[in-house]
Structures are given as structure tokens and as C-alpha cells.
């Protein structure tokens, strides 16, 4: 079995693949500093909770946008799983061509999203990840990553509201009954959710105009992606495990023998 790890700014999302099928997934918060022993114990316990023995993990791959946790995370895999993981980084074989002036500046998570979307759903494809940031990345029919857009994520926007406006409370992010809020909480929810829907539809439309294509698939992932994808016809597919699937496909391209 292969352990795939997506280390993001908010959560570390892990998936276990067995013969190309994802058989378990779980999350760990990123914000808390942890030692390699803590990561090792957490990973071992969560695997066992999913009825997977740590000894069943034959190899691992990490896709990270959080450099300061990498030493502890790699140490945990070495000490508790006896694995030297593959790292998704510049120069690794991915199957897509980064056709931008500075390929090294493209985040590993965005590369994984692009690989997953292109290989599973085909191109041209616009992959949208509703994470800490909301990212939009375009891959053409031939598998070239041509560019993208980065916007504040819904949670970042919400946090800015309740931290910078004294009378606005911390709220649950969900779609309200209607766009016209009847109180402070529903008006905030309306602005956050419908504002994100409007942004999404506008960017999708402008991308199609700029590249001159109408047949672009739009594939969405990320924790809040389901809320947005359910509210607009501009999105074709919601795949909550797209990043992990992309990381796994990058792993397979390395042709590394598992123990």
C-alpha cells in the first residue's frame, strides 16, 4: 500500500492507495508544531483506526506547501515506517509540462491537482481547489499547465471579517436560505458563499474567453468545494480526493519498487 500525504496550510490530508484504489483517508491539523515521534504515533494510530497495519505501508509520497514541517514528517516516516518518501518538487516526473516562465514557483499541491484532473478527466481542464487559498489552474488538451489564478479562500475571507470588524461574530460557513440576509450571521454567510460562487463563475467564463475554448471541463476539489459546486452550473465535477489521486499518479511515474 502507498501512503500519500498532502501537507497544506490548514490540514495534512493523508490517503492510502491499494492497487490504484483509495482505501482510507484522514486529516491532521497543520498549525500545531509536532515532533517526528508525534507525527509517527498519529499516523500509526490513524492507520490502525482504518484497519490498516503500519507494516502494510510499502512506500510514501509527500506533497507539501509547508516547508517547516517537512523535517519532522520525513523523520516520522523514516523512524516508524522505515520509508524514505518521495517529495513532489521541481524536477520530479509528473506527466504534465509546466509552460510558465518560472515552473519552480508553482506549488506542489497545484501540480498534483493538475495531474489528477488531467489524467482522470482529460484536457482541456480548469481545476479549482477551494482550500486555504482558492486556486484555479488551466491544463490544455496536450497536458501543458499554462497558468492559474490565486484568490483568498473562503475561510481566509471569513476570518478577515470577524477579526477585523469588531461587531461581526465568528460564524459557520454555509449557504443561507436566500441571498438577502435577514440578520448579521445570514448576511455574512450570504456574502461569503454567494460571493465565492460569483467569483467562480466569472473566472471560469474569463478563462474560457482568454484561451478561446468553450469545451473546458471544470473540476473542483477542496473542503468547501461541494458547497460551491452544488450552486452553479459552471462546474462539471466535484472530486474531494482529487489532490490525493494526483499525488498517487505522480508516485506511479517514479517507477519505484515498494518494499
Short mmCIF file of C-alpha atoms in Angstrom, two decimals:
data_model
loop_
_atom_site.label_atom_id
_atom_site.label_comp_id
_atom_site.label_asym_id
_atom_site.label_seq_id
_atom_site.Cartn_x
_atom_site.Cartn_y
_atom_site.Cartn_z
CA UNK A 1 0.00 0.00 0.00
CA UNK A 2 1.12 3.54 -0.75
CA UNK A 3 0.66 6.41 1.71
CA UNK A 4 0.04 9.76 0.02
CA UNK A 5 0.39 12.93 2.11
CA UNK A 6 -0.88 16.38 1.12
CA UNK A 7 0.54 18.86 3.64
CA UNK A 8 -1.46 22.07 3.29
CA UNK A 9 -1.56 25.26 5.31
CA UNK A 10 -4.62 24.18 7.31
CA UNK A 11 -4.64 20.36 7.23
CA UNK A 12 -2.40 17.45 6.39
CA UNK A 13 -4.59 15.11 4.35
CA UNK A 14 -3.47 11.51 4.02
CA UNK A 15 -4.69 8.78 1.69
CA UNK A 16 -3.82 5.12 1.41
CA UNK A 17 -3.89 3.52 -2.03
CA UNK A 18 -4.07 -0.20 -2.71
CA UNK A 19 -3.91 -1.26 -6.37
CA UNK A 20 -4.95 2.18 -7.61
CA UNK A 21 -7.94 2.40 -5.23
CA UNK A 22 -8.06 4.78 -2.28
CA UNK A 23 -8.94 2.60 0.71
CA UNK A 24 -8.62 5.15 3.54
CA UNK A 25 -8.22 8.86 4.09
CA UNK A 26 -7.85 11.05 7.18
CA UNK A 27 -6.70 14.52 8.26
CA UNK A 28 -4.32 16.04 10.80
CA UNK A 29 -4.21 19.76 11.61
CA UNK A 30 -1.11 21.52 10.28
CA UNK A 31 -0.98 24.53 12.61
CA UNK A 32 0.25 22.68 15.70
CA UNK A 33 4.06 22.14 15.84
CA UNK A 34 4.85 18.43 16.18
CA UNK A 35 7.91 16.24 16.57
CA UNK A 36 8.69 13.26 14.35
CA UNK A 37 7.54 10.96 17.17
CA UNK A 38 4.20 12.76 17.40
CA UNK A 39 3.66 12.50 13.65
CA UNK A 40 4.71 8.86 13.73
CA UNK A 41 2.28 7.98 16.51
CA UNK A 42 -0.57 9.95 14.92
CA UNK A 43 -0.09 8.32 11.52
CA UNK A 44 0.22 4.83 13.04
CA UNK A 45 -2.89 5.28 15.18
CA UNK A 46 -5.00 6.73 12.35
CA UNK A 47 -3.95 3.91 10.03
CA UNK A 48 -4.90 1.32 12.64
CA UNK A 49 -8.26 3.06 13.15
CA UNK A 50 -8.81 2.49 9.43
CA UNK A 51 -7.88 -1.21 9.86
CA UNK A 52 -4.51 -0.78 8.14
CA UNK A 53 -1.34 -2.03 9.80
CA UNK A 54 1.61 0.39 9.62
CA UNK A 55 3.65 -2.53 8.27
CA UNK A 56 1.26 -2.69 5.28
CA UNK A 57 2.58 0.69 4.04
CA UNK A 58 5.24 -0.10 1.48
CA UNK A 59 6.10 3.44 0.36
CA UNK A 60 5.06 7.07 0.70
CA UNK A 61 4.99 10.34 -1.18
CA UNK A 62 4.62 13.85 0.24
CA UNK A 63 3.22 16.93 -1.47
CA UNK A 64 3.81 19.92 0.81
CA UNK A 65 3.42 23.70 0.78
CA UNK A 66 4.59 23.95 4.42
CA UNK A 67 8.41 23.66 4.50
CA UNK A 68 8.79 23.92 8.28
CA UNK A 69 7.03 20.61 8.99
CA UNK A 70 8.97 18.55 6.47
CA UNK A 71 11.88 17.56 8.73
CA UNK A 72 9.55 16.09 11.37
CA UNK A 73 7.23 14.49 8.81
CA UNK A 74 10.07 12.81 6.91
CA UNK A 75 11.61 11.75 10.21
CA UNK A 76 8.35 10.11 11.25
CA UNK A 77 8.19 8.07 8.05
CA UNK A 78 11.82 7.02 8.44
CA UNK A 79 11.54 6.04 12.13
CA UNK A 80 8.08 4.47 12.24
CA UNK A 81 7.66 3.14 8.69
CA UNK A 82 11.28 2.71 7.51
CA UNK A 83 10.47 4.74 4.40
CA UNK A 84 12.39 7.50 2.63
CA UNK A 85 9.43 9.24 0.97
CA UNK A 86 9.29 10.74 -2.50
CA UNK A 87 8.80 14.51 -2.38
CA UNK A 88 6.74 16.28 -5.04
CA UNK A 89 9.07 19.13 -6.06
CA UNK A 90 10.65 20.83 -9.06
CA UNK A 91 12.25 18.34 -11.43
CA UNK A 92 10.11 15.33 -10.47
CA UNK A 93 8.40 13.45 -13.29
CA UNK A 94 4.71 14.41 -13.37
CA UNK A 95 3.44 13.80 -16.90
CA UNK A 96 2.45 17.42 -17.44
CA UNK A 97 4.57 20.25 -18.80
CA UNK A 98 4.73 23.45 -16.75
CA UNK A 99 4.62 26.07 -19.53
CA UNK A 100 5.21 29.12 -17.32
CA UNK A 101 8.32 31.34 -17.07
CA UNK A 102 9.20 30.07 -13.56
CA UNK A 103 8.00 26.47 -13.12
CA UNK A 104 9.63 26.25 -9.66
CA UNK A 105 7.12 28.81 -8.37
CA UNK A 106 4.13 26.54 -8.99
CA UNK A 107 3.05 24.95 -5.71
CA UNK A 108 3.35 21.19 -5.36
CA UNK A 109 -0.35 20.93 -4.47
CA UNK A 110 -1.33 22.72 -7.68
CA UNK A 111 0.82 20.36 -9.71
CA UNK A 112 -0.86 17.38 -8.01
CA UNK A 113 -4.31 18.85 -8.71
CA UNK A 114 -3.38 19.42 -12.35
CA UNK A 115 -2.03 15.87 -12.78
CA UNK A 116 -5.11 14.35 -11.16
CA UNK A 117 -7.60 16.42 -13.15
CA UNK A 118 -5.82 15.93 -16.49
CA UNK A 119 -5.20 12.19 -16.16
CA UNK A 120 -8.61 11.31 -14.74
CA UNK A 121 -10.87 13.71 -16.64
CA UNK A 122 -8.76 14.74 -19.64
CA UNK A 123 -7.95 18.13 -21.07
CA UNK A 124 -8.52 20.95 -21.56
CA UNK A 125 -9.39 21.24 -17.90
CA UNK A 126 -9.66 24.01 -15.32
CA UNK A 127 -9.09 22.61 -11.83
CA UNK A 128 -10.33 24.65 -8.88
CA UNK A 129 -9.18 23.93 -5.33
CA UNK A 130 -11.17 25.52 -2.51
CA UNK A 131 -8.50 25.31 0.18
CA UNK A 132 -6.83 27.92 2.40
CA UNK A 133 -6.47 29.82 -0.86
CA UNK A 134 -8.82 29.28 -3.80
CA UNK A 135 -6.74 28.33 -6.83
CA UNK A 136 -7.70 27.99 -10.48
CA UNK A 137 -5.26 26.19 -12.82
CA UNK A 138 -5.61 25.51 -16.53
CA UNK A 139 -4.16 22.49 -18.35
CA UNK A 140 -4.62 22.31 -22.11
CA UNK A 141 -5.52 19.30 -24.25
CA UNK A 142 -1.87 18.33 -24.65
CA UNK A 143 -1.12 18.31 -20.93
CA UNK A 144 0.57 21.70 -20.62
CA UNK A 145 -0.01 23.74 -17.46
CA UNK A 146 -0.50 27.23 -18.89
CA UNK A 147 -1.21 29.30 -15.79
CA UNK A 148 -3.58 29.97 -12.96
CA UNK A 149 -5.28 32.33 -10.54
CA UNK A 150 -4.86 32.58 -6.76
CA UNK A 151 -7.56 34.17 -4.61
CA UNK A 152 -8.26 34.30 -0.86
CA UNK A 153 -10.03 31.17 0.32
CA UNK A 154 -13.49 31.32 1.88
CA UNK A 155 -12.12 30.73 5.38
CA UNK A 156 -9.49 33.47 4.95
CA UNK A 157 -12.23 35.89 3.91
CA UNK A 158 -14.43 34.84 6.81
CA UNK A 159 -11.56 35.21 9.28
CA UNK A 160 -10.84 38.70 7.98
CA UNK A 161 -14.47 39.67 8.60
CA UNK A 162 -14.72 38.56 12.20
CA UNK A 163 -11.17 39.53 13.19
CA UNK A 164 -11.09 42.98 11.59
CA UNK A 165 -14.68 44.07 12.19
CA UNK A 166 -15.33 44.35 15.91
CA UNK A 167 -19.06 43.61 15.84
CA UNK A 168 -19.01 40.72 13.37
CA UNK A 169 -19.06 37.27 15.02
CA UNK A 170 -17.29 34.05 14.08
CA UNK A 171 -19.78 32.01 12.05
CA UNK A 172 -20.33 28.66 10.40
CA UNK A 173 -19.67 28.81 6.67
CA UNK A 174 -22.78 27.51 4.91
CA UNK A 175 -25.29 28.64 2.33
CA UNK A 176 -28.11 30.69 3.89
CA UNK A 177 -31.76 30.31 2.92
CA UNK A 178 -31.58 33.24 0.48
CA UNK A 179 -29.11 35.77 -0.82
CA UNK A 180 -30.68 38.62 1.16
CA UNK A 181 -29.57 38.05 4.74
CA UNK A 182 -32.15 38.71 7.48
CA UNK A 183 -29.58 39.13 10.26
CA UNK A 184 -25.84 39.59 10.74
CA UNK A 185 -24.97 35.91 10.53
CA UNK A 186 -27.02 35.12 7.42
CA UNK A 187 -25.80 38.29 5.69
CA UNK A 188 -22.19 37.23 6.32
CA UNK A 189 -22.90 33.71 5.10
CA UNK A 190 -24.54 35.14 2.01
CA UNK A 191 -21.58 37.36 1.22
CA UNK A 192 -19.07 34.57 1.71
CA UNK A 193 -20.86 31.81 -0.17
CA UNK A 194 -22.59 33.75 -2.95
CA UNK A 195 -19.54 35.97 -3.32
CA UNK A 196 -17.44 32.85 -3.92
CA UNK A 197 -19.99 31.49 -6.40
CA UNK A 198 -19.95 34.78 -8.32
CA UNK A 199 -16.14 34.86 -8.36
CA UNK A 200 -16.00 31.26 -9.54
CA UNK A 201 -18.46 31.75 -12.39
CA UNK A 202 -16.73 34.96 -13.54
CA UNK A 203 -13.24 33.45 -13.53
CA UNK A 204 -14.39 30.33 -15.38
CA UNK A 205 -16.02 32.50 -18.03
CA UNK A 206 -12.95 34.73 -18.41
CA UNK A 207 -10.57 31.77 -18.67
CA UNK A 208 -12.66 30.29 -21.46
CA UNK A 209 -12.65 33.64 -23.25
CA UNK A 210 -8.89 34.13 -22.85
CA UNK A 211 -7.90 30.68 -24.16
CA UNK A 212 -10.63 30.71 -26.81
CA UNK A 213 -12.21 27.40 -25.78
CA UNK A 214 -15.74 26.58 -24.68
CA UNK A 215 -15.21 22.85 -24.09
CA UNK A 216 -13.09 23.20 -20.94
CA UNK A 217 -14.01 20.78 -18.16
CA UNK A 218 -14.20 22.37 -14.73
CA UNK A 219 -13.14 20.07 -11.91
CA UNK A 220 -13.43 21.15 -8.27
CA UNK A 221 -11.84 19.85 -5.09
CA UNK A 222 -11.18 21.13 -1.58
CA UNK A 223 -13.13 21.11 1.66
CA UNK A 224 -15.72 23.74 0.71
CA UNK A 225 -15.86 22.77 -2.94
CA UNK A 226 -19.05 20.78 -2.51
CA UNK A 227 -20.99 23.84 -1.29
CA UNK A 228 -19.94 25.88 -4.32
CA UNK A 229 -20.24 23.12 -6.91
CA UNK A 230 -23.82 22.40 -5.83
CA UNK A 231 -24.83 26.01 -6.54
CA UNK A 232 -23.57 26.62 -10.08
CA UNK A 233 -23.87 25.01 -13.49
CA UNK A 234 -20.38 26.29 -14.36
CA UNK A 235 -18.77 23.36 -12.50
CA UNK A 236 -18.80 19.91 -14.10
CA UNK A 237 -17.25 17.63 -11.46
CA UNK A 238 -16.61 17.69 -7.72
CA UNK A 239 -13.88 15.26 -6.62
CA UNK A 240 -13.00 15.55 -2.92
CA UNK A 241 -9.94 13.28 -3.26
CA UNK A 242 -8.52 14.83 -6.43
CA UNK A 243 -5.25 16.05 -4.85
CA UNK A 244 -4.51 12.65 -3.29
CA UNK A 245 -5.30 10.94 -6.59
CA UNK A 246 -2.93 13.32 -8.36
CA UNK A 247 -0.17 12.68 -5.81
CA UNK A 248 -0.61 8.93 -6.28
CA UNK A 249 -0.35 9.28 -10.05
CA UNK A 250 2.87 11.26 -9.63
CA UNK A 251 4.15 8.45 -7.39
CA UNK A 252 3.46 5.83 -10.07
CA UNK A 253 5.51 7.77 -12.61
CA UNK A 254 8.63 7.41 -10.46
CA UNK A 255 8.69 3.63 -11.05
CA UNK A 256 9.99 2.98 -7.57
CA UNK A 257 9.82 -0.57 -6.21
CA UNK A 258 7.97 -0.89 -2.91
CA UNK A 259 9.34 -2.93 -0.07
#
